[in-house]
Short mmCIF file of C-alpha atoms and ligand atoms in Angstrom, two decimals:
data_model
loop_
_atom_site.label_atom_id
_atom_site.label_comp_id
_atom_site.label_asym_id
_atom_site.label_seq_id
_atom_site.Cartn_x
_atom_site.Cartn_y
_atom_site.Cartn_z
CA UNK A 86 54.24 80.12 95.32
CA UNK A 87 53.52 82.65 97.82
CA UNK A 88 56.72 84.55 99.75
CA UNK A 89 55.01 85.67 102.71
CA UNK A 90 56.05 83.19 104.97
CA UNK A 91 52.79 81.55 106.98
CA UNK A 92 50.51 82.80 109.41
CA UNK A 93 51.20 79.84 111.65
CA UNK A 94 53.99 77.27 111.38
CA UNK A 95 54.71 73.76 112.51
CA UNK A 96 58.01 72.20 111.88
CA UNK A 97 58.34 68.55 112.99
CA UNK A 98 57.26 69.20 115.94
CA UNK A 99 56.22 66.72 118.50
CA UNK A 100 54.97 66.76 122.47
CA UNK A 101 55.56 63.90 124.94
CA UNK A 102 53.55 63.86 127.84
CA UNK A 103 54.92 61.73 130.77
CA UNK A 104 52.46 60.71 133.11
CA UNK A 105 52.77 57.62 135.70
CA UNK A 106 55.95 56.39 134.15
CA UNK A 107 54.67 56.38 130.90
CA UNK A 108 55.23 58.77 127.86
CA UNK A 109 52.46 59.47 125.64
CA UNK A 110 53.61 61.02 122.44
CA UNK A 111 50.25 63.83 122.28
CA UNK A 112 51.63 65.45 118.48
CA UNK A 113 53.56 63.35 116.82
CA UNK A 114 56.36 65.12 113.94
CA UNK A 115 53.59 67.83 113.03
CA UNK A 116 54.29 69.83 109.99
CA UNK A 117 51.86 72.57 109.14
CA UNK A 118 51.47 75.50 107.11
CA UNK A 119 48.49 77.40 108.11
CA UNK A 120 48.09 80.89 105.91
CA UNK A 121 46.88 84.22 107.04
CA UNK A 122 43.28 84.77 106.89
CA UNK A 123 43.00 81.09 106.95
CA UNK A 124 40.14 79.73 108.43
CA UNK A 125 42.07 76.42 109.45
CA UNK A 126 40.50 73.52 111.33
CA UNK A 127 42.15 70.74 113.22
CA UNK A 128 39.51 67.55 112.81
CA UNK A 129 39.82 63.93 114.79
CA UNK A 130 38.89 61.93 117.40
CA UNK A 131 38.68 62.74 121.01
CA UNK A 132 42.67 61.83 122.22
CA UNK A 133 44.36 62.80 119.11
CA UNK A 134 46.35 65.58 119.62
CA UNK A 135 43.96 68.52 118.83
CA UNK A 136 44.22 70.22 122.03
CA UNK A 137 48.20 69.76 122.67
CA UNK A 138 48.99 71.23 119.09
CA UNK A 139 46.67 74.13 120.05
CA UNK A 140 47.89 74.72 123.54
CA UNK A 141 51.48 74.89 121.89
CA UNK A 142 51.09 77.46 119.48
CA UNK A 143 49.07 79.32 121.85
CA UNK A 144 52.00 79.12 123.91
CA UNK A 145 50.70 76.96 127.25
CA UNK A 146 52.28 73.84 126.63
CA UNK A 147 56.02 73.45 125.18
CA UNK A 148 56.98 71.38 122.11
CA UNK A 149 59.45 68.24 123.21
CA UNK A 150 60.66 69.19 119.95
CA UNK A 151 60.49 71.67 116.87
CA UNK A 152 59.78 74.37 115.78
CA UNK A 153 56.72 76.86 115.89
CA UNK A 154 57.35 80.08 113.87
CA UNK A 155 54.69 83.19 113.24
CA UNK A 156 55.07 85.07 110.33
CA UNK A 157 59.12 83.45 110.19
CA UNK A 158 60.02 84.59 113.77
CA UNK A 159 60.15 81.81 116.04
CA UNK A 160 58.25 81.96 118.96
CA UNK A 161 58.76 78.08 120.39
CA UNK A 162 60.08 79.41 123.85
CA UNK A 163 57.75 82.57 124.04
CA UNK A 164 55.50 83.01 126.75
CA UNK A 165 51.37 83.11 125.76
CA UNK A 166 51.30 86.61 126.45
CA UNK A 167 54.04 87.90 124.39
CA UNK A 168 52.58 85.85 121.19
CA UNK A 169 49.97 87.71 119.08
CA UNK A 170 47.93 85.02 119.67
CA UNK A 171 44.74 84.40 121.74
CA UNK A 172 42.86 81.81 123.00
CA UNK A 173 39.03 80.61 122.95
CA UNK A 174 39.09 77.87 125.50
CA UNK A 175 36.49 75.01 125.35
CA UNK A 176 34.66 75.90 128.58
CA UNK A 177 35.16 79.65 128.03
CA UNK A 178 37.20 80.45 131.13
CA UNK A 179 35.25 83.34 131.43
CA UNK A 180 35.92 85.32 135.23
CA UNK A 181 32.50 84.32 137.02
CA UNK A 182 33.28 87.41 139.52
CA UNK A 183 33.70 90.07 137.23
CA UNK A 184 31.00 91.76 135.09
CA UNK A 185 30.92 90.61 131.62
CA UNK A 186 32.15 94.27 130.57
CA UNK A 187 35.34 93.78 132.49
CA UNK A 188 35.78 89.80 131.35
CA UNK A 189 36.01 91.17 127.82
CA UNK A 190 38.35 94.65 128.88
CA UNK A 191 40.42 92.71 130.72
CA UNK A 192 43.33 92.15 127.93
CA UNK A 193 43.18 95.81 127.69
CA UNK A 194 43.41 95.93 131.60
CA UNK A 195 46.79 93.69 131.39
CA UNK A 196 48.36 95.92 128.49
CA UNK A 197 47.64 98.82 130.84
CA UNK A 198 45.19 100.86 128.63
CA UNK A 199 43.32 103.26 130.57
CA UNK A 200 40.00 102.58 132.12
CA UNK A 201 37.82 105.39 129.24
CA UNK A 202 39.21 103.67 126.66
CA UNK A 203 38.96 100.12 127.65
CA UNK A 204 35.68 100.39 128.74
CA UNK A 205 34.92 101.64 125.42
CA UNK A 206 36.70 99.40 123.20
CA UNK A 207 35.21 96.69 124.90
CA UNK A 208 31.48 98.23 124.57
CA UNK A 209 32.17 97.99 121.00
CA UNK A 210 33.07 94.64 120.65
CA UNK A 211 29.89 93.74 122.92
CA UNK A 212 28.51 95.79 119.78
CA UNK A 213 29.98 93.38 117.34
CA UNK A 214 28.82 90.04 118.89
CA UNK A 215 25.52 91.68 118.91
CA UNK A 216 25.24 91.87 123.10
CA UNK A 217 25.13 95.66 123.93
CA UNK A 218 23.18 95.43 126.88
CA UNK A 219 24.86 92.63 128.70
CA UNK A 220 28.09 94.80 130.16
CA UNK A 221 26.78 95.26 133.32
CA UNK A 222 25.80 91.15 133.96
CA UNK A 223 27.85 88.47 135.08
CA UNK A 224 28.52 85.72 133.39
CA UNK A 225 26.30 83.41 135.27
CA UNK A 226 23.84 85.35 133.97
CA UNK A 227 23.97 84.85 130.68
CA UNK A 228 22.77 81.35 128.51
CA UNK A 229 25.39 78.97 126.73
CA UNK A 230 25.05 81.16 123.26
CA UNK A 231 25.83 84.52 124.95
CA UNK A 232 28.47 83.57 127.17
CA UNK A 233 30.13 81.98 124.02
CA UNK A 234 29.76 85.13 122.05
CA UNK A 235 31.39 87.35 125.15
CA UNK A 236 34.37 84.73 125.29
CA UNK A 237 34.83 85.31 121.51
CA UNK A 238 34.71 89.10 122.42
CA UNK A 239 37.17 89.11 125.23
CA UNK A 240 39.75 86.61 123.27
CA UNK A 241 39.50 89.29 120.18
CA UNK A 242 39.66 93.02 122.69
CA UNK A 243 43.94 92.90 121.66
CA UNK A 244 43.18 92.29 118.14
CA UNK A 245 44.95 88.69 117.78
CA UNK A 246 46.44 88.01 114.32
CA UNK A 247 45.74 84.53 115.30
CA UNK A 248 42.77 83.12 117.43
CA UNK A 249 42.86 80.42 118.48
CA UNK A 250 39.50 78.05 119.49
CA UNK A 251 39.34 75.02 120.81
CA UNK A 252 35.98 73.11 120.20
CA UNK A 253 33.75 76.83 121.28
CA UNK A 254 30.72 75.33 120.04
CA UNK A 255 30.69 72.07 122.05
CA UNK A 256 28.86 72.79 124.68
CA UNK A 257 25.85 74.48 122.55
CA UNK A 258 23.28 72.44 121.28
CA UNK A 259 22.43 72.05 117.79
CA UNK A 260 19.95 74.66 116.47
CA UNK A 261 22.59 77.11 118.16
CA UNK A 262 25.63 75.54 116.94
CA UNK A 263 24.57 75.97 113.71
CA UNK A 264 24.05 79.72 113.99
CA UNK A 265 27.43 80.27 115.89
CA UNK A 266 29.25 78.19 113.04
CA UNK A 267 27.44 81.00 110.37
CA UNK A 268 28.15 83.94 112.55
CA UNK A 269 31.76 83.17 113.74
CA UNK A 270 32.49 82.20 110.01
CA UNK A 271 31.01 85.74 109.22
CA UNK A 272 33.16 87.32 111.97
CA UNK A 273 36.46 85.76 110.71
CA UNK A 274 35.67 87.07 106.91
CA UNK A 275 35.05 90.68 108.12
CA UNK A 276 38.22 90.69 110.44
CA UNK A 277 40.25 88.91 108.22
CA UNK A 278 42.22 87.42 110.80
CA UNK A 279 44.10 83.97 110.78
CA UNK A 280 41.27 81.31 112.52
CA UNK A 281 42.56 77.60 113.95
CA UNK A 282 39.49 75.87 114.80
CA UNK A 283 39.21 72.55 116.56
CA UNK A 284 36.25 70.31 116.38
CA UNK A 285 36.02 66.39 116.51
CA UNK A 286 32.33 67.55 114.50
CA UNK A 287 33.01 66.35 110.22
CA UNK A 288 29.94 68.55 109.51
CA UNK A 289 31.45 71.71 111.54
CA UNK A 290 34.74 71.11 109.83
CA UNK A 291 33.64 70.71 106.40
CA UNK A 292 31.30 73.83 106.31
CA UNK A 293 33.30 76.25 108.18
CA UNK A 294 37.01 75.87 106.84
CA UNK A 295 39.05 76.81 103.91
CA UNK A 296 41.24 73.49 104.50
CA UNK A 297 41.40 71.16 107.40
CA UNK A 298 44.10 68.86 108.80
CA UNK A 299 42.80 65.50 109.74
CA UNK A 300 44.28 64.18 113.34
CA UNK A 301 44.55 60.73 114.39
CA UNK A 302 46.81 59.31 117.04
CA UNK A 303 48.81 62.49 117.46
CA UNK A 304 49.87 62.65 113.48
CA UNK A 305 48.08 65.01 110.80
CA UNK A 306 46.58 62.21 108.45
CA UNK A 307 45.77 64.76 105.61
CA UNK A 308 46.01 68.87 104.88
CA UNK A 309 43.15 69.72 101.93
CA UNK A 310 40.39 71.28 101.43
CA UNK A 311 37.02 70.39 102.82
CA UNK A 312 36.14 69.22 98.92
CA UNK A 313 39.27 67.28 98.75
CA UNK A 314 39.10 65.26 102.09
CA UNK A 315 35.57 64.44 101.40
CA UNK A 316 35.99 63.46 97.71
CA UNK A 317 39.38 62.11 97.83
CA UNK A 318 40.76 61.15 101.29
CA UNK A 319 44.33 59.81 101.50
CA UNK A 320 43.80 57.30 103.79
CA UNK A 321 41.15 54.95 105.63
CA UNK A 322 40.95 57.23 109.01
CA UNK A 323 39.84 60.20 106.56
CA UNK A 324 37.51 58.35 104.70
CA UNK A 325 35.40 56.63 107.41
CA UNK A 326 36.16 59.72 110.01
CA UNK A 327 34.63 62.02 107.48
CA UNK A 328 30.96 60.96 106.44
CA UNK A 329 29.97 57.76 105.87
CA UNK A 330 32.07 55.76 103.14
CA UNK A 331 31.81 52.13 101.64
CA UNK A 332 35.44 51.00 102.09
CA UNK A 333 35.68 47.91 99.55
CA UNK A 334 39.07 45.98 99.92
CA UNK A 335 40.03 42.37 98.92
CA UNK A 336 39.13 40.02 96.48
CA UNK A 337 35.36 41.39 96.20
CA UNK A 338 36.76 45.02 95.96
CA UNK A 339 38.94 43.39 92.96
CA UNK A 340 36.18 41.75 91.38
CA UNK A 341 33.62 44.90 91.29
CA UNK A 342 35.73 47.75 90.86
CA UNK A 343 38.93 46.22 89.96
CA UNK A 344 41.00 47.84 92.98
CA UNK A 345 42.33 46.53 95.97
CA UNK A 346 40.85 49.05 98.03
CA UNK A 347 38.80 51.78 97.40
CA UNK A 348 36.04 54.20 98.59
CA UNK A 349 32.06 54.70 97.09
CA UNK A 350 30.58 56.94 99.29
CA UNK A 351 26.38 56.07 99.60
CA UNK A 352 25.10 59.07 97.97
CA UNK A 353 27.17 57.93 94.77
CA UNK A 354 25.65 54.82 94.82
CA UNK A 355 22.31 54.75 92.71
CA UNK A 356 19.45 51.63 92.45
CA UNK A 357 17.99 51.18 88.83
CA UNK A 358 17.06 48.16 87.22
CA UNK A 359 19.22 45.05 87.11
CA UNK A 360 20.29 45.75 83.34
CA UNK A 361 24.02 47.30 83.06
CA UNK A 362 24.10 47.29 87.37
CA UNK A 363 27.23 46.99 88.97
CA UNK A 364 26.22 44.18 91.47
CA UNK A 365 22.63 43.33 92.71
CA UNK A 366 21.59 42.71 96.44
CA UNK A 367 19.18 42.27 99.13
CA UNK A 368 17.99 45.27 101.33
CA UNK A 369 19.21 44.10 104.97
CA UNK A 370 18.14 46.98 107.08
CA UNK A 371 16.99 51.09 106.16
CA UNK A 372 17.35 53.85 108.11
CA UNK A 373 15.22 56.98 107.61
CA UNK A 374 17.17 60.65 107.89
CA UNK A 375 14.65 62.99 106.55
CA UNK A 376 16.30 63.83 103.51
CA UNK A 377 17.36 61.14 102.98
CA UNK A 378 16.97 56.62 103.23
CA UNK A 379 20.43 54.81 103.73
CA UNK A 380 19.92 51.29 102.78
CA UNK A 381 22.34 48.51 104.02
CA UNK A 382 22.50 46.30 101.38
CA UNK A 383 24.15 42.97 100.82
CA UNK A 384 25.62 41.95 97.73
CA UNK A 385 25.02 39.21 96.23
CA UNK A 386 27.80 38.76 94.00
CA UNK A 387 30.04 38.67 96.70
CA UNK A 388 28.75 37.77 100.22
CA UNK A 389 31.14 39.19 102.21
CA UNK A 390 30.61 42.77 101.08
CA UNK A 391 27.67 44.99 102.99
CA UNK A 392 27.00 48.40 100.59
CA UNK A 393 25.73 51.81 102.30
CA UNK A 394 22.79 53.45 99.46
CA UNK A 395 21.62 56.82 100.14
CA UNK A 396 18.94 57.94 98.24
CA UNK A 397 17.17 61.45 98.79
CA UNK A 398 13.90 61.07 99.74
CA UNK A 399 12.43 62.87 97.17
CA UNK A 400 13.79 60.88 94.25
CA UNK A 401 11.67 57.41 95.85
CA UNK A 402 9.02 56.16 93.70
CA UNK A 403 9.13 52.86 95.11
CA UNK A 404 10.91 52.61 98.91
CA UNK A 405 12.57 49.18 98.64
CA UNK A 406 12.01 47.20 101.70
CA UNK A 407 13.86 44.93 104.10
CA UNK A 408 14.47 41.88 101.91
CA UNK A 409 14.31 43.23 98.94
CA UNK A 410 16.69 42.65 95.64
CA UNK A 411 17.80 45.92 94.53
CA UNK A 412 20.31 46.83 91.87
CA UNK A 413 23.19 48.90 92.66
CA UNK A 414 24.53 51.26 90.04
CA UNK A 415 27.31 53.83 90.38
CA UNK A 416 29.75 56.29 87.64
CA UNK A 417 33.40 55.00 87.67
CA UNK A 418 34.82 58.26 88.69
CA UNK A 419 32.16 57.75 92.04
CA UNK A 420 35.45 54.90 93.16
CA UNK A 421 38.26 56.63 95.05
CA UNK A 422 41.35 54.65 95.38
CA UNK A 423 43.02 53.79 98.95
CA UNK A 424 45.79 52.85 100.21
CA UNK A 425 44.55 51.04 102.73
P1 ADP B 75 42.27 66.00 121.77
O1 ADP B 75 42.23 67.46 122.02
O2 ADP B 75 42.38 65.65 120.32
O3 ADP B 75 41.14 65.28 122.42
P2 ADP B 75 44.62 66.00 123.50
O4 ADP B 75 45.64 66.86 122.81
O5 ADP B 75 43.88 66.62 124.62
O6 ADP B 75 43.62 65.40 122.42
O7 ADP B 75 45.33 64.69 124.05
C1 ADP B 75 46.20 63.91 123.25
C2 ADP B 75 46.80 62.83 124.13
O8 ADP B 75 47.69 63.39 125.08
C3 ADP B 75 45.79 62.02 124.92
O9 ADP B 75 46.22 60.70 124.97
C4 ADP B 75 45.85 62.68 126.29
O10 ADP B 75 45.49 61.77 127.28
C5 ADP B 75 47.30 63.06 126.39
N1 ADP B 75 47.53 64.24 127.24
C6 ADP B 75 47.05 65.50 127.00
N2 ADP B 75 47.46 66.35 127.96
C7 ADP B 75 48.23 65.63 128.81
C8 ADP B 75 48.96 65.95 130.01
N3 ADP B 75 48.99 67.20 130.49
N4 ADP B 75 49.62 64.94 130.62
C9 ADP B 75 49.62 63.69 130.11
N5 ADP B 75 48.97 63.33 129.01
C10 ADP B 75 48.27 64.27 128.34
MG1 MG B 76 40.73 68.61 123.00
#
């Protein structure tokens, strides 16, 4: 194992909010190893705790309890500024008054560097997010895409070993999500530096990260690998938060697969002819997604189980239609155990 201690830590560490007489327990006994140069994301739902374990390792909200440790030196009680940490806030925070030159120098400002050299530095970051000409603007004069990119800039002027973001590429739409998600993955490689991420986005989360930690209800469901959550989630959350998954359980589940409970995801599934298929159906309702059909299918076998198919597009002879019998087909090693 390794001996550098972790970028990041999290030792049982939990945050209760109260608010009108009641106490909502945000992060709930979080334990969390996050290495340096990790590109770590923080998946779940909207409510789950994402934001409150961010905010306290950034240093803006305190844990009720625990511990949060950089590199082994506790920094629980430490001030933001006096972690080397920083912050890319969901709606940018970005000063609307001040040029977009002086947004991103203003760390520098703070530390006290002198104006020449700020200005400088922070020219060639503007450099590195591919905006040289945009110093002089404000803000408010800049689209969704470039005001994102400056944030990025101005959270990275006092060269972080951590940065922290907190879902940056919500408010973009899709087309430029996409290329943010290639370039800021770019931007972390060449830096090097330690990345937490938060999205409640599966497909962000799976193609950006070296390993993610799965949130739900203010507890970290699962730590793995994008590969491992997808192909072998430890729980239900992970396996229906991430993709889309057949979750068999009961005495169907027993009776086809011989497991209590267990996952297929639809791309595993295959249709062929009824000879050596696992169970046979009708076709209750398709949806088209380009590169693929997903077919809802009802098994006949056993009428209380619905089956998601997804078959590329490409490998269609025949489409089946509504009503249809088809024949369902999948390996063994396609069925992923539960404990549900
Ligand atoms: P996420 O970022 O995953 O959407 P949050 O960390 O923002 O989740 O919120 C987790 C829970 O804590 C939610 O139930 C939210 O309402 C509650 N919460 C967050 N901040 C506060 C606060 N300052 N006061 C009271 N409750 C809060
Ligand atoms: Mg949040």
């Amino acid at each position: 194992m390794t001996t550098t201690p972790p970028a990041v830590e999290l030792q049982d560490v939990s945050c209760v909010f109260q608010s009108g007489g009641q106490s909502v327990r945000a992060v709930d006994h979080v334990n969390l190893q996050i290495g340096e140069g990790e590109f770590f994301t923080l998946l779940g739902p909207s409510g789950s705790g994402k934001t409150t374990c961010l905010r306290m390792i950034g240093g803006f909200t305190l844990p009720t309890s625990g511990r949060i440790t950089l590199k082994g030196n506790d920094v629980s009680h430490l001030p933001p500024y006096a972690r080397p940490i920083n912050t890319v806030f969901q709606d940018y925070a970005l000063f609307p008054h001040m040029t977009v030159l002086e947004n991103v120098a203003y760390g520098l400002m703070v530390k006290g560097v002198d104006k020449a050299q700020r200005t400088q530095r922070a020219q060639a970051l503007l450099e590195m997010i591919r905006l040289p000409d945009v110093g002089a603007r404000k803000p408010g004069q800049l689209s969704g895409g470039q005001r994102q990119r400056v944030a990025l800039a101005r959270a990275l002027v006092n060269q972080p070993e951590v940065l922290l973001l907190d879902e940056p590429l919500g408010a973009l739409d899709l087309k430029l999500r996409e290329q943010m998600q290639a370039e800021l993955k770019a931007l972390q490689r060449s830096l090097g530096i330690t990345f937490l991420f938060i999205t409640h986005d599966q497909h962000e989360a799976l193609s950006m990260s070296d390993r993610i930690g799965v949130f739900n209800l203010g507890k970290l469901e699962q730590v793995a690998t994008p590969q491992d959550i997808y192909n072998r989630p430890a729980t239900r959350f992970v396996a229906q938060f991430i993709g889309a998954a057949n979750v068999l359980e009961g005495a169907a589940a027993e009776r086809l697969i011989g497991e209590p409970c267990a996952m297929l995801r639809p791309e595993q599934i295959r249709l062929g002819d009824s000879t050596g298929a696992r169970v046979s159906g009708v076709v209750r309702e398709l949806f088209y997604f380009g590169s693929f059909v997903r077919f809802e299918v009802a098994a006949s076998a056993a009428a209380e189980l619905r089956l998601q198919v997804d078959m590329p597009t490409t490998a269609l002879d025949v489409t089946p239609q509504r009503g249809d019998t088809v024949h369902l087909h999948w390996d063994a090693q396609a069925v992923h155990r539960l404990a549900c």
